[in-house]
Amino acid sequence: MMKKTLCFLMALALCLSTAVLGAVAEEKVTIKFATNWGPGDAKYDYFEPLFNEYAASVKDTADVQIETLSTIDYKTKVKVEMASGELPDVFTWWGGALMKDMVDAGLLLNADEYFAASDTVKRDQFVDGAFGFYTMGDTAYGIPLEGTRSLFLANRELFEKYGLAYPKTYEELKAVNEVFKANGIITLAIGSNAGEPSGFFFSELYSQFEGAQEELADMSTGMKFNTENALKTAEALADMRDLGMFPEDTVANGGWSASLQLFVDGKAAMTYTYPWMFDFIPEEMQEKSELIPVPMLDGAANNPADFVSGFTVYGFCVNKASFNDPAKRDAIISLCDFLASDELTKALTQSGMVPDKNVEIDLSNAKTIMKKMLEYCDGKKLSSVHYTVIPDNAALNLFHSGLDELFVGALTPAEYVDKVQAELDKAK
């Protein structure tokens, strides 16, 4: 009788354990996370090990699958997934015009719903103004991670070699340009390939003119681009082109990497870049690079020594349907808590990222150029850029591609600003 009872109890225990394991297996969910923080991106080496640790820590309840692609391929894939109704559960993405179609289609979660559900991450932990890039109407549809600052870099050795002072005015810039051209040195390593880095440089110059920041603040509702300030900025770029300040082939030497490489190789005296390129500046070049103000244009009202472009440029969005799925909700909150965690934020600052979350930055292992940037930008006003405020994706694309044409002389300054305005008018 005792043997029968023991067998019965063992059988019962086996059934119960099988039932429990089955319940656990049923509760485990698959979460799809997509990002362009893959191999080759400056943040990958800092992000990848922490992500792997996180995924391992939740493996009993969630299978967090990650997909990474290069930025261009990534943008294309996510747009295709949006059209087919297969957006990832959580994905890094841009705000502004690139987010608008998703918002209009009702695909993205109101960020406040995530903050209300999270026990560790709250909206007031982020810096002032961080959510502007992700806000449409009165609602934020993304969680900002990455802020940034503009850098106008000068090669100290080249200026010393030719006995030149850093130019503070446009006339001084023209003077040093003549010396550098005579010695086979490119004055400004700034090209334009798909509007990079020319689009951000356009905004940097534009912000020197009176009323420019007010015009940018009104862009999302007024949709007015072809202002006098925009025309003056385009004319300044055309003049720099005609004076031979840029690389001869601005398309081949456009894009963030190609423009920066001319400077890194010592072929250019100055360049314009952003912290996401820090990993591609060798330490030797970081040491001899000086951060200086962009020369003040003729007719400018705002001294570029007093401001830098500073804004949110990146973060992540949540698929609203996924968040509202009871089976996925807890796993998605957990993943978002990791992405917005202090630990990951601090780690990513080592790549040059300016955090959008209020965290203490450890500079003990920071790059030389990162330290120089923080020191240079301290106390300066932050100015907006067209990239974050142009509200229509087609107009934003034309803002960038039109600069490619302006840089090669295929468009006049007036034609350029009117072409962008015409696209905005279509979207009104």
Coordinates of C-alpha atoms in Angstrom, one line a residue:
M1 CA 0.0 0.0 0.0
M2 CA 2.8 2.4 0.9
K3 CA 4.5 1.6 -2.5
K4 CA 1.3 2.4 -4.3
T5 CA 0.9 5.6 -2.4
L6 CA 4.6 6.6 -3.1
C7 CA 4.1 5.9 -6.8
F8 CA 1.0 7.9 -6.9
L9 CA 2.7 10.9 -5.2
M10 CA 5.6 10.7 -7.6
A11 CA 3.3 10.6 -10.5
L12 CA 1.3 13.5 -9.2
A13 CA 4.5 15.5 -8.6
L14 CA 5.6 14.8 -12.2
C15 CA 2.3 15.9 -13.5
L16 CA 2.4 19.1 -11.5
S17 CA 6.0 19.9 -12.5
T18 CA 5.1 19.3 -16.2
A19 CA 2.1 21.6 -15.8
V20 CA 4.2 24.3 -14.2
L21 CA 6.9 24.0 -16.9
G22 CA 4.2 24.1 -19.5
A23 CA 2.7 27.3 -18.0
V24 CA 6.2 28.9 -17.9
A25 CA 6.7 28.0 -21.5
E26 CA 3.4 29.4 -22.5
E27 CA 4.1 32.6 -20.6
K28 CA 7.5 33.2 -22.4
V29 CA 7.0 35.7 -25.2
T30 CA 9.1 36.8 -28.2
I31 CA 9.9 40.5 -28.4
K32 CA 11.3 42.0 -31.5
F33 CA 13.7 44.9 -31.1
A34 CA 15.2 46.7 -34.1
T35 CA 18.0 49.3 -34.2
N36 CA 20.8 50.6 -36.4
W37 CA 23.2 50.3 -33.5
G38 CA 25.0 47.5 -35.2
P39 CA 28.6 46.7 -36.2
G40 CA 30.2 49.9 -37.6
D41 CA 28.0 52.2 -35.6
A42 CA 29.9 54.2 -32.9
K43 CA 27.6 53.0 -30.1
Y44 CA 27.7 49.3 -31.0
D45 CA 30.7 48.4 -28.8
Y46 CA 29.1 50.0 -25.8
F47 CA 25.6 48.8 -26.5
E48 CA 26.1 45.2 -27.6
P49 CA 27.6 43.7 -24.4
L50 CA 25.0 45.3 -22.1
F51 CA 22.2 44.2 -24.4
N52 CA 23.4 40.7 -24.3
E53 CA 23.5 40.8 -20.5
Y54 CA 20.0 42.1 -20.4
A55 CA 18.6 39.5 -22.9
A56 CA 20.2 36.7 -20.9
S57 CA 18.7 38.1 -17.6
V58 CA 15.1 37.8 -19.0
K59 CA 15.5 34.7 -21.0
D60 CA 13.2 32.7 -18.8
T61 CA 10.2 34.9 -19.5
A62 CA 11.1 36.6 -22.8
D63 CA 13.0 35.9 -26.0
V64 CA 14.3 39.4 -26.9
Q65 CA 15.4 39.2 -30.5
I66 CA 17.5 42.0 -32.0
E67 CA 17.9 43.0 -35.6
T68 CA 20.5 45.5 -36.7
L69 CA 21.1 47.1 -40.1
S70 CA 23.1 50.0 -41.5
T71 CA 21.2 53.3 -41.2
I72 CA 20.0 53.5 -44.8
D73 CA 18.9 49.9 -45.0
Y74 CA 17.3 50.2 -41.5
K75 CA 15.2 53.2 -42.5
T76 CA 14.0 51.4 -45.6
K77 CA 13.2 48.1 -43.8
V78 CA 11.2 49.8 -41.0
K79 CA 9.2 51.8 -43.5
V80 CA 8.3 48.6 -45.4
E81 CA 7.3 47.0 -42.1
M82 CA 5.1 50.0 -41.3
A83 CA 3.3 49.6 -44.6
S84 CA 2.8 45.9 -44.1
G85 CA 1.6 46.3 -40.5
E86 CA 4.6 44.5 -39.1
L87 CA 6.5 47.1 -37.1
P88 CA 8.9 45.8 -34.5
D89 CA 7.7 45.8 -30.9
V90 CA 10.3 48.4 -29.9
F91 CA 12.7 50.1 -32.2
T92 CA 15.1 53.0 -32.2
W93 CA 13.9 55.8 -34.5
W94 CA 14.0 59.5 -35.2
G95 CA 11.3 62.0 -34.4
G96 CA 10.0 64.9 -36.4
A97 CA 9.1 64.2 -40.1
L98 CA 10.4 60.7 -40.0
M99 CA 8.0 59.8 -37.3
K100 CA 4.9 61.6 -38.6
D101 CA 3.5 58.9 -40.9
M102 CA 3.6 56.4 -38.0
V103 CA 1.8 58.9 -35.7
D104 CA -0.8 59.7 -38.3
A105 CA -1.5 56.0 -38.7
G106 CA -1.9 55.6 -34.9
L107 CA 0.9 53.0 -34.7
L108 CA 3.0 54.6 -31.9
L109 CA 2.5 54.5 -28.1
N110 CA 2.0 57.7 -26.2
A111 CA 5.2 57.9 -24.2
D112 CA 3.3 58.9 -21.1
E113 CA 1.6 55.5 -21.0
Y114 CA 5.0 53.8 -20.8
F115 CA 6.2 56.2 -18.0
A116 CA 3.0 55.5 -16.1
A117 CA 3.6 51.8 -16.3
S118 CA 7.3 51.8 -15.5
D119 CA 8.6 51.6 -11.9
T120 CA 12.1 52.9 -12.7
V121 CA 11.9 55.4 -15.6
K122 CA 9.9 58.7 -15.4
R123 CA 9.6 61.7 -17.7
D124 CA 11.1 64.1 -15.3
Q125 CA 14.4 62.3 -15.3
F126 CA 15.1 63.7 -18.8
V127 CA 16.7 67.1 -19.6
D128 CA 14.5 70.1 -20.4
G129 CA 13.3 70.1 -24.0
A130 CA 14.4 66.5 -24.7
F131 CA 11.0 65.5 -25.9
G132 CA 10.5 68.2 -28.4
F133 CA 11.8 66.1 -31.3
Y134 CA 9.2 63.4 -30.5
T135 CA 6.3 65.6 -29.8
M136 CA 3.4 66.1 -32.2
G137 CA 0.5 68.2 -30.9
D138 CA 0.8 67.8 -27.2
T139 CA 1.8 64.2 -27.2
A140 CA 5.3 62.6 -27.1
Y141 CA 5.5 59.4 -29.2
G142 CA 9.1 58.5 -28.4
I143 CA 11.6 58.3 -25.6
P144 CA 14.7 60.4 -26.3
L145 CA 18.1 59.0 -25.6
E146 CA 20.7 60.9 -27.6
G147 CA 21.3 64.6 -27.5
T148 CA 24.1 66.1 -29.5
R149 CA 26.2 69.3 -30.1
S150 CA 27.8 70.7 -33.2
L151 CA 31.5 70.9 -33.6
F152 CA 33.5 73.2 -35.9
L153 CA 37.0 71.7 -35.8
A154 CA 40.3 73.3 -36.8
N155 CA 43.6 71.5 -37.4
R156 CA 46.0 73.4 -35.1
E157 CA 49.1 72.2 -36.8
L158 CA 48.0 73.4 -40.3
F159 CA 47.2 76.9 -38.9
E160 CA 50.5 77.1 -37.1
K161 CA 52.4 75.8 -40.2
Y162 CA 51.1 78.6 -42.3
G163 CA 51.1 81.3 -39.6
L164 CA 47.4 81.8 -39.6
A165 CA 44.9 82.7 -36.9
Y166 CA 41.6 81.0 -36.6
P167 CA 39.1 83.0 -38.7
K168 CA 36.4 84.8 -36.7
T169 CA 34.7 86.7 -39.5
Y170 CA 33.8 85.8 -43.1
E171 CA 36.5 88.2 -44.4
E172 CA 39.1 86.4 -42.3
L173 CA 37.8 83.0 -43.6
K174 CA 38.2 84.2 -47.2
A175 CA 41.8 85.3 -46.4
V176 CA 42.9 82.0 -44.9
N177 CA 41.1 80.2 -47.8
E178 CA 43.5 81.9 -50.2
V179 CA 46.5 80.6 -48.3
F180 CA 45.2 77.1 -47.9
K181 CA 44.2 76.8 -51.6
A182 CA 47.7 78.0 -52.7
N183 CA 49.2 75.2 -50.7
G184 CA 46.8 72.4 -51.8
I185 CA 44.8 72.3 -48.5
I186 CA 41.0 72.2 -48.5
T187 CA 39.7 75.0 -46.3
L188 CA 36.4 73.4 -45.3
A189 CA 36.0 69.6 -45.4
I190 CA 32.2 69.9 -45.8
G191 CA 30.5 68.1 -48.7
S192 CA 26.9 67.3 -49.5
N193 CA 25.8 63.7 -50.1
A194 CA 22.1 63.3 -49.3
G195 CA 22.4 66.6 -47.5
E196 CA 25.1 65.3 -45.1
P197 CA 26.8 67.1 -43.4
S198 CA 25.6 70.2 -45.4
G199 CA 22.1 70.2 -44.0
F200 CA 23.3 70.7 -40.4
F201 CA 25.9 73.2 -41.5
F202 CA 23.1 75.1 -43.3
S203 CA 21.3 75.4 -40.0
E204 CA 24.4 76.4 -38.2
L205 CA 25.0 79.3 -40.6
Y206 CA 21.2 80.2 -40.7
S207 CA 21.1 80.6 -36.9
Q208 CA 23.5 83.5 -37.1
F209 CA 20.8 85.7 -38.7
E210 CA 18.2 87.7 -36.7
G211 CA 14.9 85.9 -36.1
A212 CA 16.2 82.6 -37.3
Q213 CA 15.4 80.6 -34.1
E214 CA 11.9 82.1 -34.1
E215 CA 11.4 81.0 -37.7
L216 CA 12.5 77.4 -36.8
A217 CA 10.2 77.4 -33.8
D218 CA 7.3 78.3 -36.1
M219 CA 8.3 75.8 -38.8
S220 CA 6.1 72.9 -37.7
T221 CA 2.9 75.0 -37.9
G222 CA 3.7 77.8 -40.3
M223 CA 5.7 75.6 -42.7
K224 CA 7.6 78.6 -44.0
F225 CA 11.1 77.9 -45.3
N226 CA 11.7 80.4 -48.1
T227 CA 12.6 83.3 -45.7
E228 CA 15.1 86.0 -46.3
N229 CA 17.4 84.2 -43.8
A230 CA 17.2 81.0 -45.7
L231 CA 18.1 82.8 -48.9
K232 CA 21.1 84.5 -47.3
T233 CA 22.3 81.2 -45.9
A234 CA 22.1 79.5 -49.3
E235 CA 23.9 82.5 -50.9
A236 CA 26.7 82.2 -48.3
L237 CA 27.1 78.5 -49.2
A238 CA 27.1 79.3 -52.9
D239 CA 29.8 81.9 -52.3
M240 CA 31.9 79.5 -50.3
R241 CA 31.6 77.0 -53.2
D242 CA 32.6 79.6 -55.8
L243 CA 35.6 80.6 -53.7
G244 CA 36.8 77.0 -53.6
M245 CA 36.5 76.5 -49.9
F246 CA 34.8 73.0 -50.2
P247 CA 36.2 69.8 -51.7
E248 CA 36.2 69.9 -55.5
D249 CA 33.8 66.9 -55.6
T250 CA 31.3 67.7 -52.9
V251 CA 29.2 64.6 -53.5
A252 CA 32.1 62.0 -53.4
N253 CA 33.4 63.8 -50.4
G254 CA 30.0 64.3 -48.8
G255 CA 28.4 62.2 -46.1
W256 CA 29.7 62.3 -42.5
S257 CA 32.5 59.8 -43.0
A258 CA 34.0 61.1 -46.2
S259 CA 34.0 64.7 -45.1
L260 CA 35.6 63.9 -41.8
Q261 CA 38.2 61.7 -43.4
L262 CA 39.6 64.6 -45.4
F263 CA 40.2 66.4 -42.1
V264 CA 41.6 63.3 -40.3
D265 CA 44.0 62.7 -43.2
G266 CA 45.4 66.2 -42.8
K267 CA 44.0 67.3 -46.2
A268 CA 41.6 69.9 -44.8
A269 CA 42.1 72.7 -42.3
M270 CA 38.6 72.7 -40.9
T271 CA 35.5 70.6 -40.8
Y272 CA 32.0 70.4 -39.3
T273 CA 30.8 67.3 -37.5
Y274 CA 28.9 65.8 -34.6
P275 CA 29.7 63.5 -31.6
W276 CA 28.4 60.4 -33.4
M277 CA 31.6 60.6 -35.4
F278 CA 34.0 60.7 -32.4
D279 CA 35.0 57.0 -32.8
F280 CA 36.4 57.8 -36.2
I281 CA 38.8 60.5 -35.1
P282 CA 42.1 59.0 -34.0
E283 CA 43.5 60.1 -30.7
E284 CA 46.4 62.0 -32.4
M285 CA 43.9 64.0 -34.4
Q286 CA 41.8 64.7 -31.3
E287 CA 44.8 66.2 -29.6
K288 CA 45.5 68.6 -32.4
S289 CA 41.9 69.5 -33.1
E290 CA 40.6 72.8 -31.7
L291 CA 36.9 73.6 -31.3
I292 CA 36.3 77.1 -32.7
P293 CA 33.3 79.2 -33.5
V294 CA 32.0 79.1 -37.1
P295 CA 33.2 82.4 -38.7
M296 CA 30.5 85.1 -38.5
L297 CA 28.9 85.8 -41.8
D298 CA 28.4 89.3 -43.2
G299 CA 25.1 90.7 -42.0
A300 CA 24.8 88.2 -39.1
A301 CA 23.2 89.4 -35.9
N302 CA 24.0 86.4 -33.6
N303 CA 27.6 85.8 -32.7
P304 CA 28.4 82.1 -33.3
A305 CA 30.8 82.2 -30.4
D306 CA 27.7 82.4 -28.2
F307 CA 25.8 79.4 -29.4
V308 CA 26.1 75.8 -30.8
S309 CA 23.5 73.6 -32.4
G310 CA 22.1 71.4 -29.6
F311 CA 19.1 69.1 -29.8
T312 CA 17.7 65.6 -29.4
V313 CA 18.6 63.5 -32.4
Y314 CA 17.7 59.9 -31.5
G315 CA 15.6 57.7 -29.2
F316 CA 13.2 54.8 -29.4
C317 CA 9.5 54.2 -30.1
V318 CA 7.1 51.6 -29.0
N319 CA 4.6 49.7 -31.1
K320 CA 1.2 50.7 -29.6
A321 CA -0.5 47.4 -30.5
S322 CA 2.3 45.4 -29.0
F323 CA 2.2 47.4 -25.8
N324 CA -1.5 46.8 -25.5
D325 CA -1.1 43.0 -25.9
P326 CA -1.3 41.7 -22.4
A327 CA 1.1 38.8 -23.2
K328 CA 3.8 41.3 -24.3
R329 CA 3.2 44.3 -22.1
D330 CA 5.5 43.4 -19.1
A331 CA 8.3 42.3 -21.4
I332 CA 8.1 45.5 -23.4
I333 CA 8.2 47.6 -20.3
S334 CA 11.3 45.7 -19.1
L335 CA 13.0 46.3 -22.5
C336 CA 12.2 50.0 -22.4
D337 CA 13.5 50.2 -18.9
F338 CA 16.8 48.8 -20.0
L339 CA 17.0 51.1 -23.1
A340 CA 16.3 54.2 -20.9
S341 CA 18.4 53.0 -18.0
D342 CA 21.1 55.1 -16.3
E343 CA 23.6 52.2 -16.9
L344 CA 23.1 52.1 -20.7
T345 CA 23.0 55.9 -20.9
K346 CA 26.3 56.3 -19.1
A347 CA 27.9 53.6 -21.3
L348 CA 26.8 55.2 -24.5
T349 CA 28.3 58.5 -23.5
Q350 CA 31.7 56.8 -24.0
S351 CA 30.9 56.8 -27.7
G352 CA 30.5 60.6 -27.7
M353 CA 26.7 60.6 -27.1
V354 CA 25.4 63.6 -25.2
P355 CA 22.7 62.0 -22.9
D356 CA 19.1 63.2 -22.9
K357 CA 18.7 61.8 -19.4
N358 CA 20.0 63.5 -16.4
V359 CA 23.0 61.3 -15.5
E360 CA 26.4 62.1 -14.2
I361 CA 28.9 61.7 -17.0
D362 CA 32.1 59.8 -16.1
L363 CA 34.9 61.6 -18.0
S364 CA 37.7 59.4 -16.6
N365 CA 37.7 57.2 -19.7
A366 CA 36.1 59.7 -22.1
K367 CA 37.7 60.6 -25.4
T368 CA 39.8 63.8 -25.6
I369 CA 37.4 65.3 -28.1
M370 CA 34.5 64.6 -25.8
K371 CA 36.1 66.5 -23.0
K372 CA 37.0 69.4 -25.3
M373 CA 33.4 69.5 -26.6
L374 CA 31.8 69.6 -23.1
E375 CA 34.2 72.3 -22.1
Y376 CA 33.6 74.4 -25.2
C377 CA 29.8 74.0 -25.1
D378 CA 29.5 74.8 -21.4
G379 CA 27.4 77.9 -21.0
K380 CA 26.6 78.4 -24.7
K381 CA 23.0 78.8 -25.9
L382 CA 21.6 75.8 -27.9
S383 CA 20.1 76.5 -31.3
S384 CA 17.7 74.3 -33.2
V385 CA 18.2 72.8 -36.7
H386 CA 15.9 72.2 -39.7
Y387 CA 16.3 68.5 -39.4
T388 CA 14.2 68.3 -36.2
V389 CA 11.5 70.9 -37.2
I390 CA 10.6 70.5 -40.9
P391 CA 7.3 68.6 -40.4
D392 CA 7.0 66.8 -43.7
N393 CA 9.2 63.9 -44.8
A394 CA 9.1 64.8 -48.5
A395 CA 10.1 68.4 -47.8
L396 CA 12.8 67.2 -45.4
N397 CA 14.2 64.9 -48.1
L398 CA 14.2 67.8 -50.5
F399 CA 15.9 70.1 -48.0
H400 CA 18.8 67.6 -48.0
S401 CA 18.9 66.5 -51.7
G402 CA 18.5 70.1 -52.8
L403 CA 21.7 71.0 -51.0
D404 CA 23.5 68.4 -53.1
E405 CA 22.4 70.4 -56.1
L406 CA 23.2 73.7 -54.6
F407 CA 26.7 72.6 -53.7
V408 CA 27.5 71.5 -57.3
G409 CA 25.8 74.6 -58.8
A410 CA 22.8 72.8 -60.3
L411 CA 20.5 75.1 -58.3
T412 CA 20.8 78.8 -57.5
P413 CA 20.2 79.9 -53.9
A414 CA 16.8 81.3 -54.8
E415 CA 15.8 78.1 -56.7
Y416 CA 16.8 76.0 -53.8
V417 CA 14.8 77.8 -51.1
D418 CA 11.8 78.0 -53.5
K419 CA 12.0 74.3 -54.3
V420 CA 11.9 73.3 -50.6
Q421 CA 9.0 75.7 -50.0
A422 CA 7.0 74.3 -52.9
E423 CA 7.2 70.8 -51.3
L424 CA 6.1 72.2 -48.0
D425 CA 3.2 73.9 -49.7
K426 CA 2.0 70.6 -51.0
A427 CA 1.9 69.2 -47.5
K428 CA -0.1 72.1 -46.0

